[in-house]
Coordinates of C-alpha atoms in Angstrom, one line a residue:
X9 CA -14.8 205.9 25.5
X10 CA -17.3 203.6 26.8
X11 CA -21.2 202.3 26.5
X12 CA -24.0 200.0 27.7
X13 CA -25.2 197.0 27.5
X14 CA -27.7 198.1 25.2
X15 CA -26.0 198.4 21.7
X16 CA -23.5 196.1 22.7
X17 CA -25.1 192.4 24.0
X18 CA -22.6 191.0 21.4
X19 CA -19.8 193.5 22.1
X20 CA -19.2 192.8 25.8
X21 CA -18.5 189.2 25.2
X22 CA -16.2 190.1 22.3
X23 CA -14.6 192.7 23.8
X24 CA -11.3 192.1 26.2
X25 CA -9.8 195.1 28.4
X26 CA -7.7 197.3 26.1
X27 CA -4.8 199.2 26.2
X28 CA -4.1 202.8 25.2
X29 CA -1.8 205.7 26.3
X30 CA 0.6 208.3 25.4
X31 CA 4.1 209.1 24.4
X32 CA 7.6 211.3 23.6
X33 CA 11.4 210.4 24.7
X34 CA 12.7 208.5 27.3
X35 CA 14.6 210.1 29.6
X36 CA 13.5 212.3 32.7
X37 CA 10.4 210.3 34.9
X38 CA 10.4 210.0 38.1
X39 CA 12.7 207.2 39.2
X40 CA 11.6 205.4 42.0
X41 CA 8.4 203.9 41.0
X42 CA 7.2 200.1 41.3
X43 CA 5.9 200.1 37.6
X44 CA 6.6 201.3 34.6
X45 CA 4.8 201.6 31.9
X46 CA 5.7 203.0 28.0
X47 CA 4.3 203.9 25.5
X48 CA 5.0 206.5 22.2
X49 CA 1.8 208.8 22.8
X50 CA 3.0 212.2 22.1
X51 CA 1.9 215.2 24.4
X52 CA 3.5 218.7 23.9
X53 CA 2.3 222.3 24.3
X54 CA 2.5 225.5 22.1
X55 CA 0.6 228.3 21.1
X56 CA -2.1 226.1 18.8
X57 CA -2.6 224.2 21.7
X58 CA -1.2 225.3 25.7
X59 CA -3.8 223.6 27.3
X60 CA -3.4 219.6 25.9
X61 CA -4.4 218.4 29.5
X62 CA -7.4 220.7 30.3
X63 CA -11.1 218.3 30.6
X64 CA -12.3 220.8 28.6
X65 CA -9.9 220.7 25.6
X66 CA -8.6 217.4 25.8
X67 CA -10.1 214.7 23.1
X68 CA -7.3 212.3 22.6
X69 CA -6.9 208.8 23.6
X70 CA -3.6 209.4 24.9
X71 CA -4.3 212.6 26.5
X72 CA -7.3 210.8 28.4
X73 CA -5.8 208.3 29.8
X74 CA -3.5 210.8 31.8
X75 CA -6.8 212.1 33.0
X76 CA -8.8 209.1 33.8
X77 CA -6.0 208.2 36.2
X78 CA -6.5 211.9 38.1
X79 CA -10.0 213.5 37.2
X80 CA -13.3 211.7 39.2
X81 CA -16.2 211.6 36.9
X82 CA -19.7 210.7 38.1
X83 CA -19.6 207.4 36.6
X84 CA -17.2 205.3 34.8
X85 CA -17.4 201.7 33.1
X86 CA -16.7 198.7 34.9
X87 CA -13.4 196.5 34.4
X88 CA -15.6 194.3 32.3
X89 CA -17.4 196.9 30.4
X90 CA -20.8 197.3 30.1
X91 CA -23.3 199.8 31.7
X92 CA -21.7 202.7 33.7
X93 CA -21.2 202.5 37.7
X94 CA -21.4 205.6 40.0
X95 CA -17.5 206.4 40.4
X96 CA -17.7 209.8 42.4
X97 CA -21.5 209.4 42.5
X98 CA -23.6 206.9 44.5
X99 CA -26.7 206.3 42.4
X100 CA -27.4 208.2 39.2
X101 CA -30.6 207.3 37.1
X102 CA -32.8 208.8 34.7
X103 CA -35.9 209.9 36.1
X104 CA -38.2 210.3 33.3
X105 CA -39.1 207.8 30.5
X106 CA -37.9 210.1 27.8
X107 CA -34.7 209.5 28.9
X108 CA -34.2 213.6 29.1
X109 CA -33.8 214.3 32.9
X110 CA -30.6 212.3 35.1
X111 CA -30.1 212.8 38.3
X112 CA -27.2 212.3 40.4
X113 CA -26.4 211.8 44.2
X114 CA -22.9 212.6 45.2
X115 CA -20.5 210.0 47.4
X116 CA -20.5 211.1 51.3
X117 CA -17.0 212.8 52.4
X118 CA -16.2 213.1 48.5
X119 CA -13.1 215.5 48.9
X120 CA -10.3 216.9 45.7
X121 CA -6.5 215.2 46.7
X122 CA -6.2 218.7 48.4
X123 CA -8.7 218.0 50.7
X124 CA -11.0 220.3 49.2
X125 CA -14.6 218.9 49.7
X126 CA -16.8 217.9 46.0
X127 CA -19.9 219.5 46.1
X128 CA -22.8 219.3 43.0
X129 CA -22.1 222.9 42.6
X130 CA -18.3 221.4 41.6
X131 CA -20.1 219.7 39.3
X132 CA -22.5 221.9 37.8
X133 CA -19.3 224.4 37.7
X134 CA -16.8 221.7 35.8
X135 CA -19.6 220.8 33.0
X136 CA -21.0 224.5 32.5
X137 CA -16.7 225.4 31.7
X138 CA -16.9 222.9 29.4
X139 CA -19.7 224.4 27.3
X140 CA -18.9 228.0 27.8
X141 CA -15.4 227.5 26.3
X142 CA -16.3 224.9 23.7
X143 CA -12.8 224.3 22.4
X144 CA -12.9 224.1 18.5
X145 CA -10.7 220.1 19.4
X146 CA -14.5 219.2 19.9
X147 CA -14.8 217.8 23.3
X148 CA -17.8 219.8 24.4
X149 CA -19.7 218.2 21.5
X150 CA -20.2 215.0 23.7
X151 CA -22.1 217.2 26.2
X152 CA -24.7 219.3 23.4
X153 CA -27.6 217.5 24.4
X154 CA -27.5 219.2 28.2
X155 CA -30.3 222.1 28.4
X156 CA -29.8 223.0 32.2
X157 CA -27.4 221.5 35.0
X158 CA -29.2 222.2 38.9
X159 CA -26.7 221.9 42.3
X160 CA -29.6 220.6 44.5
X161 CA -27.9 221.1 47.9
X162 CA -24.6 220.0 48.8
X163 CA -24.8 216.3 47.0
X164 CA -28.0 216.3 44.6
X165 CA -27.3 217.2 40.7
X166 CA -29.9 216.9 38.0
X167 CA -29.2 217.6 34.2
X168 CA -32.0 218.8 31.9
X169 CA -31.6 217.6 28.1
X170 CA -32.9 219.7 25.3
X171 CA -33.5 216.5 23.6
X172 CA -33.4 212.7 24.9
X173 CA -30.2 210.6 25.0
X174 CA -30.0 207.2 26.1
X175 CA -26.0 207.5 26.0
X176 CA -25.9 210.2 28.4
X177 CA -24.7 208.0 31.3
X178 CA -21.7 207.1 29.0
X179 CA -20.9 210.7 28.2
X180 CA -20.5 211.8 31.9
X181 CA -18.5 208.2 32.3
X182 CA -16.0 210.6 29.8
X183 CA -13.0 212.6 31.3
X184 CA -14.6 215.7 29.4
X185 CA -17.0 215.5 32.4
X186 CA -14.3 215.5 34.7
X187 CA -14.7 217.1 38.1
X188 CA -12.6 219.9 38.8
X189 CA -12.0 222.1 41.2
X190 CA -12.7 226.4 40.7
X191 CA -9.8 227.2 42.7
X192 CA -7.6 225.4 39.5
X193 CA -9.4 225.7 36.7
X194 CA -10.9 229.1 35.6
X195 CA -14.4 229.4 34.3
X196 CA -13.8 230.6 31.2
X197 CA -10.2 230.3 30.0
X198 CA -8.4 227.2 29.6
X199 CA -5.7 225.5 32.2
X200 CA -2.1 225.8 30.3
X201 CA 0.7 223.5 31.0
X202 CA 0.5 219.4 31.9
X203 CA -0.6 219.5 35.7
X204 CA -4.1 217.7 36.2
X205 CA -6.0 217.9 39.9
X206 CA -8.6 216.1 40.8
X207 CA -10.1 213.7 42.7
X208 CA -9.2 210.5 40.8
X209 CA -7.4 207.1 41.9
X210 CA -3.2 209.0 41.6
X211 CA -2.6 212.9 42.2
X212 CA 0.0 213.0 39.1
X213 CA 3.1 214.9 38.6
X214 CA 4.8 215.8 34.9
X215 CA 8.3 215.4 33.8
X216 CA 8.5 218.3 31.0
X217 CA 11.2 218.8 28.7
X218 CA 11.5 221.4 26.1
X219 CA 7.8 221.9 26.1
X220 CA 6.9 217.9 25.7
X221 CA 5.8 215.7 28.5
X222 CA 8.5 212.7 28.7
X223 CA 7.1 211.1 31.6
X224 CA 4.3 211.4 34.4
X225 CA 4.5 209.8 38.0
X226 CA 1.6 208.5 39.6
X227 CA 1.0 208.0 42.9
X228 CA -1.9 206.7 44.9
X229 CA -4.5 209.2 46.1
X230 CA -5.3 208.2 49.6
X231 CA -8.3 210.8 49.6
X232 CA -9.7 208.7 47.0
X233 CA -13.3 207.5 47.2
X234 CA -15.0 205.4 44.3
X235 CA -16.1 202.6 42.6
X236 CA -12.1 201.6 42.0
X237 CA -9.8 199.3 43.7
X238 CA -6.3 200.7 43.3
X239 CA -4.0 197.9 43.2
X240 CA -0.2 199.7 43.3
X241 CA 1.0 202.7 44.9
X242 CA 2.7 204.3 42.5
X243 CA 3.1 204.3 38.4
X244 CA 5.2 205.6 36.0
X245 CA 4.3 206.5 32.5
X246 CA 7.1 207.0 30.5
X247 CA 7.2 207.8 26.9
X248 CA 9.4 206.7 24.2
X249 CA 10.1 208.8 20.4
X250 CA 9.4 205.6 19.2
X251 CA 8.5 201.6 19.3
X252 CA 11.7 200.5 18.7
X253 CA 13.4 202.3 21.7
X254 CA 10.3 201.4 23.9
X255 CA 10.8 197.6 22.8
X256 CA 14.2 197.6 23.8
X257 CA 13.8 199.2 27.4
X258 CA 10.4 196.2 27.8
X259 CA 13.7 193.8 26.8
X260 CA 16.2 195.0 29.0
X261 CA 13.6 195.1 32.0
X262 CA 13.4 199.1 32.0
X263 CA 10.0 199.3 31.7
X264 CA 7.5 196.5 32.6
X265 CA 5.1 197.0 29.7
X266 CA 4.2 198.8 26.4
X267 CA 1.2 199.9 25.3
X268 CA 0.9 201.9 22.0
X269 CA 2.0 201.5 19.7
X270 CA 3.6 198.0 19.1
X271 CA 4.4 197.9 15.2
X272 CA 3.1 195.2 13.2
X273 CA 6.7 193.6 13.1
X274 CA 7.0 193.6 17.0
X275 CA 3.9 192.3 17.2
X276 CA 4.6 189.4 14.9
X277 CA 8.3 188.8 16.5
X278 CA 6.4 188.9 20.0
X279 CA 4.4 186.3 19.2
X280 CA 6.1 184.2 17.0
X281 CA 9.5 184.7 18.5
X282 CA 8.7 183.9 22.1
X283 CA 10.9 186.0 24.4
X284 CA 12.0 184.8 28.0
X285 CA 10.0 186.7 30.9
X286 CA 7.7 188.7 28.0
X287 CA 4.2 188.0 27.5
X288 CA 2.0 189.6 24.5
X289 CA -1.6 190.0 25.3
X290 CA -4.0 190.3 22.7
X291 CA -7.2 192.6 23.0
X292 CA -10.3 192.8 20.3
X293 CA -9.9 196.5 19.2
X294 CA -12.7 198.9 18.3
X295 CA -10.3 201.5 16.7
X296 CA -10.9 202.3 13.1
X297 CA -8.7 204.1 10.5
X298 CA -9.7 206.3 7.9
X299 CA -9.7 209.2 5.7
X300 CA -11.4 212.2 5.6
X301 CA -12.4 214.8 3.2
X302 CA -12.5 218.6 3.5
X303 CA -15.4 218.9 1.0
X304 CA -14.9 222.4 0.3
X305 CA -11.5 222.2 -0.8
X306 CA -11.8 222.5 -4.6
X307 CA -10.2 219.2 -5.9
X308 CA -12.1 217.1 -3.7
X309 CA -15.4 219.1 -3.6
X310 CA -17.4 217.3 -6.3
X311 CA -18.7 214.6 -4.9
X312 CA -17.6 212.5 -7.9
X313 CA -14.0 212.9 -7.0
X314 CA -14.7 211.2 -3.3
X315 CA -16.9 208.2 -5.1
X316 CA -13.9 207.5 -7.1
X317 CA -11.6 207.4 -4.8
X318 CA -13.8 205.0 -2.8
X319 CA -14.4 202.4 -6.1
X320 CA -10.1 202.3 -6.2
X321 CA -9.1 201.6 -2.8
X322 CA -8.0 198.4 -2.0
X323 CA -8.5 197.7 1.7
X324 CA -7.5 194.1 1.4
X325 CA -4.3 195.0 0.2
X326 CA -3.6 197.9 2.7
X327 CA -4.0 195.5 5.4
X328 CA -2.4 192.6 4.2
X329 CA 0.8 194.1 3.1
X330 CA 1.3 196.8 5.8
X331 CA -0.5 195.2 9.1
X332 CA -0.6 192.1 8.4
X333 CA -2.7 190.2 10.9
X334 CA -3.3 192.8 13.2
X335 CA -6.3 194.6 11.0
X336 CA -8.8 193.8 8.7
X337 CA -11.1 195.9 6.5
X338 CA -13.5 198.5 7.2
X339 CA -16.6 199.0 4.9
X340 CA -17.9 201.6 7.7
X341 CA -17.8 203.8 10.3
X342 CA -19.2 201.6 12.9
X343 CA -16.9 198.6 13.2
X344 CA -18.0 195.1 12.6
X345 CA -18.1 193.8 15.7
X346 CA -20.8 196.3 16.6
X347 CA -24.2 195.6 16.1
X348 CA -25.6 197.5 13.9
X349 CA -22.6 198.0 11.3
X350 CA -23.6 197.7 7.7
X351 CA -20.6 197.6 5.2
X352 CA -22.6 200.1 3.2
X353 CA -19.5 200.7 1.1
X354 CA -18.9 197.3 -0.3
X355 CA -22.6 197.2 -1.4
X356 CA -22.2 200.1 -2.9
X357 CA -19.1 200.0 -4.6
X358 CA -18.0 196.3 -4.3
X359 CA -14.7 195.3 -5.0
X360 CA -11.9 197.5 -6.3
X361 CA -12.7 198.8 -9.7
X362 CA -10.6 201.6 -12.6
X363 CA -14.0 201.1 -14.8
X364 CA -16.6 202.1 -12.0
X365 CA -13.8 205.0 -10.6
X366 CA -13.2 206.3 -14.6
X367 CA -17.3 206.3 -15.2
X368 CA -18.1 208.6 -11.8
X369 CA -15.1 210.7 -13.3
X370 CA -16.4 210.9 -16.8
X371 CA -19.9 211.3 -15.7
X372 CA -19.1 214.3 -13.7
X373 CA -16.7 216.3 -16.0
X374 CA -13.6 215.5 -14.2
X375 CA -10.9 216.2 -15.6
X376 CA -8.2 213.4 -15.0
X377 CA -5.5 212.6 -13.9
X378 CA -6.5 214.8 -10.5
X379 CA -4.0 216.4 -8.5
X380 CA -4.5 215.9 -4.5
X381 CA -2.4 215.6 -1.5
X382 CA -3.2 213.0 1.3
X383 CA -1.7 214.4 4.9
X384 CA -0.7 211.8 7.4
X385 CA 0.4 212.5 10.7
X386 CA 4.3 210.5 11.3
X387 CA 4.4 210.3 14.9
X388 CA 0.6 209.8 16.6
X389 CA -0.3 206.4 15.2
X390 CA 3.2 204.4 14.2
X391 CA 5.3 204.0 12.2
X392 CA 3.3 202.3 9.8
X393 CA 1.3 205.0 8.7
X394 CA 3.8 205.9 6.0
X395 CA 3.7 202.6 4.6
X396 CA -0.4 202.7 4.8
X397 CA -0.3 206.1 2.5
X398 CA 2.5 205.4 0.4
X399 CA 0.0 202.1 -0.4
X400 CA -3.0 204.7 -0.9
X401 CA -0.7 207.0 -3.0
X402 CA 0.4 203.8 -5.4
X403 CA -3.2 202.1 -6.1
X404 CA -4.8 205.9 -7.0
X405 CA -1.6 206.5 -9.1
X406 CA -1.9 203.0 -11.0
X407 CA -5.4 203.8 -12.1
X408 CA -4.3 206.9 -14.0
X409 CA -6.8 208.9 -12.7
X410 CA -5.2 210.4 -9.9
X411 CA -1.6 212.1 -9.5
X412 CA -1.3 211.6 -5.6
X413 CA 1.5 212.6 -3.3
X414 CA 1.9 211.9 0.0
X415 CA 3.0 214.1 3.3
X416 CA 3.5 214.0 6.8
X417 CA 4.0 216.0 9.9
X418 CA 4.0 215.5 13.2
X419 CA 0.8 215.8 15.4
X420 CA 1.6 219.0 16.7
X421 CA 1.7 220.4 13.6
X422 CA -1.0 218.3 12.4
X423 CA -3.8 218.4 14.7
X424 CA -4.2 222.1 14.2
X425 CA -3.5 222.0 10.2
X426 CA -6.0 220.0 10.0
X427 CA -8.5 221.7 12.1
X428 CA -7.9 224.9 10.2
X429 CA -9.1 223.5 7.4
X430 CA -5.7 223.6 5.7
X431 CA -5.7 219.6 4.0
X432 CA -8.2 218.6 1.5
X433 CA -7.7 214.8 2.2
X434 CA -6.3 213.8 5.3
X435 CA -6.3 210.1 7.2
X436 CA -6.9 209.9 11.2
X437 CA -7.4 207.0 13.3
X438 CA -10.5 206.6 15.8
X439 CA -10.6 204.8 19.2
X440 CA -14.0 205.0 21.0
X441 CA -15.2 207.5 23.7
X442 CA -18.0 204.7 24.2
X443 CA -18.8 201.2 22.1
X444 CA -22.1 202.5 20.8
X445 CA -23.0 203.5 17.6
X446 CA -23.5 206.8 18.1
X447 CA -20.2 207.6 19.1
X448 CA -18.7 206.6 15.0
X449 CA -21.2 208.9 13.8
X450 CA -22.1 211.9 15.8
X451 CA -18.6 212.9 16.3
X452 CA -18.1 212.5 12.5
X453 CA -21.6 214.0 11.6
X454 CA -22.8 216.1 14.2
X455 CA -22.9 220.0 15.1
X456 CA -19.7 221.0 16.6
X457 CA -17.8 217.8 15.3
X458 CA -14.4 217.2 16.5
X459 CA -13.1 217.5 13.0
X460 CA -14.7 220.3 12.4
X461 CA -15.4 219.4 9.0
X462 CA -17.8 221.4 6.5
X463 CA -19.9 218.3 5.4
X464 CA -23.4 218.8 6.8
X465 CA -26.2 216.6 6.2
X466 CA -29.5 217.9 7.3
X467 CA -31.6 214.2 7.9
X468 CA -28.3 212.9 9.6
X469 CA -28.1 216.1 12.3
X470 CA -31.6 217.2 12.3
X471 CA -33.6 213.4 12.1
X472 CA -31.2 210.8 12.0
X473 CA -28.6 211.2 15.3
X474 CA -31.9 212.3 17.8
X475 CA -33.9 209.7 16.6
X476 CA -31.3 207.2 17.4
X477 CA -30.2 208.5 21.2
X478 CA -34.7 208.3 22.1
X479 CA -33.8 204.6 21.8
X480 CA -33.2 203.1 25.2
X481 CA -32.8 199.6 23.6
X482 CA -30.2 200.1 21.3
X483 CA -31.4 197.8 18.7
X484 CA -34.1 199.6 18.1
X485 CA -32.0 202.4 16.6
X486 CA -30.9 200.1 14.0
X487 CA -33.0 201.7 11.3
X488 CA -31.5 205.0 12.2
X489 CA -27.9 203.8 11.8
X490 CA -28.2 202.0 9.0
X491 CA -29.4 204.9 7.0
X492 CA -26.8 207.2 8.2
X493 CA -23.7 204.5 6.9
X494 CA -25.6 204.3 3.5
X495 CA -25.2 208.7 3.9
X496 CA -21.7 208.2 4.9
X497 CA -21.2 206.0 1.9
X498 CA -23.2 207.9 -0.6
X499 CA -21.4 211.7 0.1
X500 CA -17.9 209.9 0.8
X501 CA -16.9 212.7 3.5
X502 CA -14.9 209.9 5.1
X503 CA -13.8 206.6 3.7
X504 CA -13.2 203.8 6.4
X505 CA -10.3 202.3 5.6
X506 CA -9.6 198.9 8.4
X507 CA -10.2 198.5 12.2
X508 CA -7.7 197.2 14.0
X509 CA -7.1 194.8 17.1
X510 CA -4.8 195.9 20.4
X511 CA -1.8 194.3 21.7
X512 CA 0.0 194.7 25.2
X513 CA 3.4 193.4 25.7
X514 CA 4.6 193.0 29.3
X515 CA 7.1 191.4 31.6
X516 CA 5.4 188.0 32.9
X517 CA 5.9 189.9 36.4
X518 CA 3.3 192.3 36.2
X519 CA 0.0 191.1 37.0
X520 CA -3.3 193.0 36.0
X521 CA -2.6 193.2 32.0
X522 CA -5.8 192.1 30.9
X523 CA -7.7 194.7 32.6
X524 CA -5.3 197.3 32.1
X525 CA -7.2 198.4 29.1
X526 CA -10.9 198.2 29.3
X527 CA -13.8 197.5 26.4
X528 CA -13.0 201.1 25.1
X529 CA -8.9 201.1 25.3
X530 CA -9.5 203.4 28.7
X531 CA -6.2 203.0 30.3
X532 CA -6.6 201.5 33.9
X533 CA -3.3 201.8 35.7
X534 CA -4.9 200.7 38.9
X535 CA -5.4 197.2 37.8
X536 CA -1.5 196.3 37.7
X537 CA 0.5 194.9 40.5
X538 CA 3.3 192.4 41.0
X539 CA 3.1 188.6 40.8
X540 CA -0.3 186.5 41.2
X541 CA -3.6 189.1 40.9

């Protein structure tokens, strides 16, 4: 979830700390901390996935920001964004031109919260689990370009690309490149359960209930060495079944700040409705919402199906009517506010249009009205979400083309539905692993994608994406990632639908808020404290 400078000389002065982090019920944390902080992330495990806090399975927003508060990575982005800072390194750098060989020196002393020295052959071991269990949830996919990893000595480690990759140093800043230790983490099987160790800012213990995390305390790691200035001793993360319940406990003083996700409504009453002792904080946002297509599921599997669909959606009204102020919309992958976005699907398909939709219909044979599905998830992204689709589901019905329902299911359910392949059209939501470019595409396009979607596109895997990464000025890649939206917007395997800005609401006690989220909604828990920062 973070970048450089390189891609991003406009994004680091439009981008404000962000907030993200996880969620469930609210009963059963720890008790005695100093802060408190909610939020309606949900985090369970079960037999699809018994692992949800393992580096090498874990690629959620939520889920990550347990484990950037616990796992050391060599680097990490600095409070104000930007390029990556050694964290449990001292120097890293790439030693060639190609940008294909980085080498890292580890911190003297560097030591796991059981006083269990860090060694490069921890490192070399945490990365190499990572890629020999590749976890179909797609995490290992950030780390495809390493070739070779050498433990030179007890501090010296060097990774070998197969191909060059300017965003390397943001990968490793990742908690998929989290540091582990062998002694807790096996080398070829996952780690069940919630417990994270590590040598992060907080060791971390998990309040579990019926198989769901309902809260995690945090407490200061005073083995700690890094690039971090931990600001509190101890946190509490405590998660709510919902925005309303988590509002009420920010009003009563039970918690001293949410995170996500505020609803559109709280947002609005926040702001408008000024609250004694509450402050809301507002962050530019780089997440994106959108749908996605399995395009071998028969009804969607013409191409002609997903164009239509594309000409019919109404974006303005979506975000107008459902989120208000707090969104606006998307005509690509790559957000607006990054540099080289393109809104290849307004050009292509302009404004909302039955003619255009009924033409790639009729020119293709399609039988109409068509019959589809779209799957929503009820609990990972707000309640909103239901509103968003039942919108989708109206303006496809009132063309007469298509005969859409709408259903959801919880994440847990989901997550692995949709993995499996078992939704035709399905909507997720997006929040950065890094501001670059490359990280709203190769995820989406890429071998070993996260969605694990059956769309390939030969010049966007095999020319496109490696072309892109040689570039160690990121605007040279521009070229490269403007042909790859006009792909995205051609094919229609996903349809951006709006990104959306961040919001923190706090009590006006709690210092730290604005850098509680960084550039990339990383969740920074060491940044609060009590009065006057």
């Amino acid at each position: 979830m973070n970048r450089k400078t390189l891609a991003l000389p406009a994004i680091a002065g439009l981008l404000a700390p962000l907030l993200a982090a996880c969620g469930s019920d609210t009963s059963g944390a720890s008790g005695g901390s100093d802060i408190v902080v909610g939020t309606t992330d949900r985090f369970a495990s079960s037999a699809e996935s018994p692992a949800p806090f393992d580096p090498a399975y874990a690629y959620d927003s939520g889920v990550w920001n347990v484990l950037r508060q616990t796992v050391q990575t060599l680097t990490r982005i600095p409070r104000g964004g930007g390029r990556p800072v050694p964290d449990a390194a001292s120097q890293c750098q790439f030693t060639d031109r190609l940008s294909q060989s980085y080498r890292c020196l580890l911190r003297e002393d560097l030591v796991f919260s059981d006083g269990k020295p860090v060694t490069a052959r921890d490192v070399k071991y945490s990365i190499e689990r990572v890629l020999a269990i590749k976890s179909d949830n797609g995490a290992s996919g950030l780390l495809s370009t390493i070739d070779t990893i050498e433990a030179k000595g007890y501090h010296e480690v060097v990774f070998h690309l197969k191909t060059p990759d300017a965003t390397f140093p943001y990968k490793l800043a990742t908690p998929v490149a989290g540091i582990v230790s062998s002694d807790k983490y096996g080398a070829t099987e996952l780690r069940e359960g919630f417990q994270v160790d590590g040598s992060g800012p907080y060791t971390m213990r998990p309040h579990v209930r019926d198989g769901r995390l309902v809260g995690v305390a945090f407490t200061r790691n005073p083995r700690y060495k890094g690039d971090v200035k931990v600001r509190n001793e101890s946190v509490e993360l405590r998660t709510f079944d919902n925005a309303d319940a988590m509002a009420k406990a920010l009003k009563a003083g039970d918690i001293d700040m949410m995170t996500r996700t505020l609803e559109p409504e709280q947002i609005k009453e926040f702001e408008n409705d000024r609250q004694e002792g509450i402050k809301l904080t507002e962050v530019p946002g780089l997440e994106i919402r959108y749908l996605a297509f399995n395009t071998k599921a028969p009804v969607v599997k013409d191409k002609a199906v997903r164009q239509a669909i594309a000409a019919l959606v109404d974006r303005d009204r979506i975000t107008s009517n459902v989120y208000g102020q707090t969104a606006r919309p998307l005509y690509s992958l790559i957000p607006s506010t990054i540099v080289t976005h393109s809104s290849s699907f307004f050009n292509k398909y302009g404004e909302p249009s039955r003619e255009k939709a009924a033409a790639l219909l009729r020119e293709a044979h399609i039988d109409t009205p068509v019959e589809l599905t779209l799957h929503y998830t009820t609990d990972h992204y707000g309640a909103a979400t239901a509103k968003e689709f039942a919108a989708l589901r109206d303006q496809l019905n009132e063309s007469g083309l298509f005969d859409v329902t709408v259903k959801g299911s919880e994440w847990s359910e989901f997550r692995p539905a949709q993995k499996r392949g078992d939704y035709a059209v399905y909507g997720l939501g997006w929040f950065p692993d890094f501001p670059d470019p490359d990280n709203y595409i190769a995820p989406f396009l890429d071998a070993d994608n996260f969605l694990n979607t059956p769309y390939v596109n030969e010049e966007a895997r095999e020319r496109l994406i490696p072309a892109s990464r040689r570039e160690a000025d990121r605007a040279a890649a521009d070229p490269s990632f403007q042909r790859l939206q006009d792909i995205v917007a051609e094919d229609v395997p996903f349809l951006p639908l709006w990104q959306g800005k961040q919001y923190v609401a706090s009590r006006d006690t709690l210092s730290g808020v604005e850098w509680a989220l960084n550039t990339s909604s990383d969740l920074q828990l060491w940044e609060l404290g009590r009065g006057i920062a």
